[in-house]
Amino acid sequence: MATLFEAAGLAEKAPRPLADRLRPSSLEEVVGQEHLLGEHGILSRMVKAGRLGSVIFWGPPGTGKTTVARLLAELTDLHFEQLSAIQSGVADLRKVFEGARARRELGRGTLLFVDEIHRFNRSQQDSFLPYMEDGTVILVGATTENPSFELNSALLSRASVLTFKRLDEDGLKSLLARAEAHEGRKLPLTDDARAALIAMADGDGRAVITLAEDVWLAEASGAKMPLDREGLVALVQRRAPIYDKSQDGHYSLISALHKSVRGSDPDASLYWLARMLAGGEDPLYIARRLVRMAVEDIGLADPNALVQANAAKEVYDFLGSPEGELALAQATIYLALAPKSNAAYTAFGAATRAADEGGSLSPPKHILNAPTKLMKQEGYGSGYAYDHNEDEAFSGQNYFPDGMKRQSFYAPTSFGYERELKDRLERFTKLRAERGKHK
């Protein structure tokens, strides 16, 4: 007996999402991954040779990882199996491996595509190894996280890591054009709104098509068209930045901020600071990194840089967000424009290596205190020159361990305040030589 929905003609399946309907049917249709799929790309060479090896696809969402895996299986006549590490467990893996082994005995191989493979724990990742080694499965793992941090070294040693790039503006434009050709109509957007839609997609091909579909659905429901930028933002809202503060995005963006400050570019520094704050990064983590930049990359070229960085941390502690974020921005600008020197950072590293290599050498006796009679008899403190009583408050005596050749760790630059320190160091070196105290 027909249901009410069937009688009303409503039992038809809902149409597949536009992004799924536009999924490429050949490698040539995949956008933005020419370095892998072009004439000399590694995947193209594998397909031509008819020999596909296990690979890890690393890249942001919506760049074609799943689609390429499916197409590779078709082109190499492999059975395609797909799992999501979020939804699958040991029982699912065992079932797939048993099926692949049975299939192999009948002469057909299996391409196992595992989405979000980094979600599997270490023991689950290890379970792939014997099946990869004996050819039971060709593993294609997909991850948005850095494989170096998230995947076992044993797994990585058996698979090539291939990087999928976020789509650039031209790639997103070509997908929009493909969507319009499929629908047989233009998107009802002003030029500004179209540019905004591409920016909102943030390099994600699936997202740009989904956003376009939202616009057409709004048009069908009677929304006023064409949409301008403000109308588009109100309709689809803004996509959150692709940034996971606990994973690889966290390290990538703080690296970008640090290197922009080191490179004395306040504008780029402010951009990366804003990106991190917009992505939900802990402002106090950023404050700690600013302090690190002050001592590592500026040092004594501008001692006030450390004061500024510490002050920004205190201001944020006091004011909180969003007012305290301005203090972080001010410190970022100051650090970016400060004279740069890593001389102190380098000197400490060299001194640490010398300490590690030198063992437990004792200080020379003349700079040791002698609180007991026995220690005085042993020569502790004998011959010590009190620098304040010396000409220019400098004795030039040796402070390194006996038997250790004098070392030179600190080499100040000629930038900022360190120029003055360099002059002082050169003067002391000259005095030491003149007074014959160098050992």
PDB file of C-alpha atoms in Angstrom, residues 22 58 74 98 100 103 124 183 233 280 329 340 361 374 396 423:
ATOM      1  CA  LEU A  22      30.230  17.859 -10.312  1.00  0.00           C
ATOM      2  CA  TRP A  58      48.210  15.483   2.659  1.00  0.00           C
ATOM      3  CA  GLU A  74      39.337   2.863 -11.732  1.00  0.00           C
ATOM      4  CA  GLU A  98      39.874 -10.286   4.903  1.00  0.00           C
ATOM      5  CA  ALA A 100      41.057  -7.823   0.185  1.00  0.00           C
ATOM      6  CA  ARG A 103      39.877 -10.785  -3.662  1.00  0.00           C
ATOM      7  CA  GLN A 124      45.602   0.806  14.431  1.00  0.00           C
ATOM      8  CA  GLU A 183      23.212  24.513 -14.162  1.00  0.00           C
ATOM      9  CA  VAL A 233      27.581  37.564   3.597  1.00  0.00           C
ATOM     10  CA  GLY A 280      40.920  31.202  18.307  1.00  0.00           C
ATOM     11  CA  ALA A 329      49.678  44.183  18.102  1.00  0.00           C
ATOM     12  CA  LYS A 340      67.875  42.560  14.835  1.00  0.00           C
ATOM     13  CA  LEU A 361      86.318  21.279  34.732  1.00  0.00           C
ATOM     14  CA  LEU A 374      92.300  24.756  54.594  1.00  0.00           C
ATOM     15  CA  GLY A 396      91.795  41.105  32.306  1.00  0.00           C
ATOM     16  CA  ASP A 423      82.979  48.740  21.044  1.00  0.00           C
TER      17      ASP A 423
END
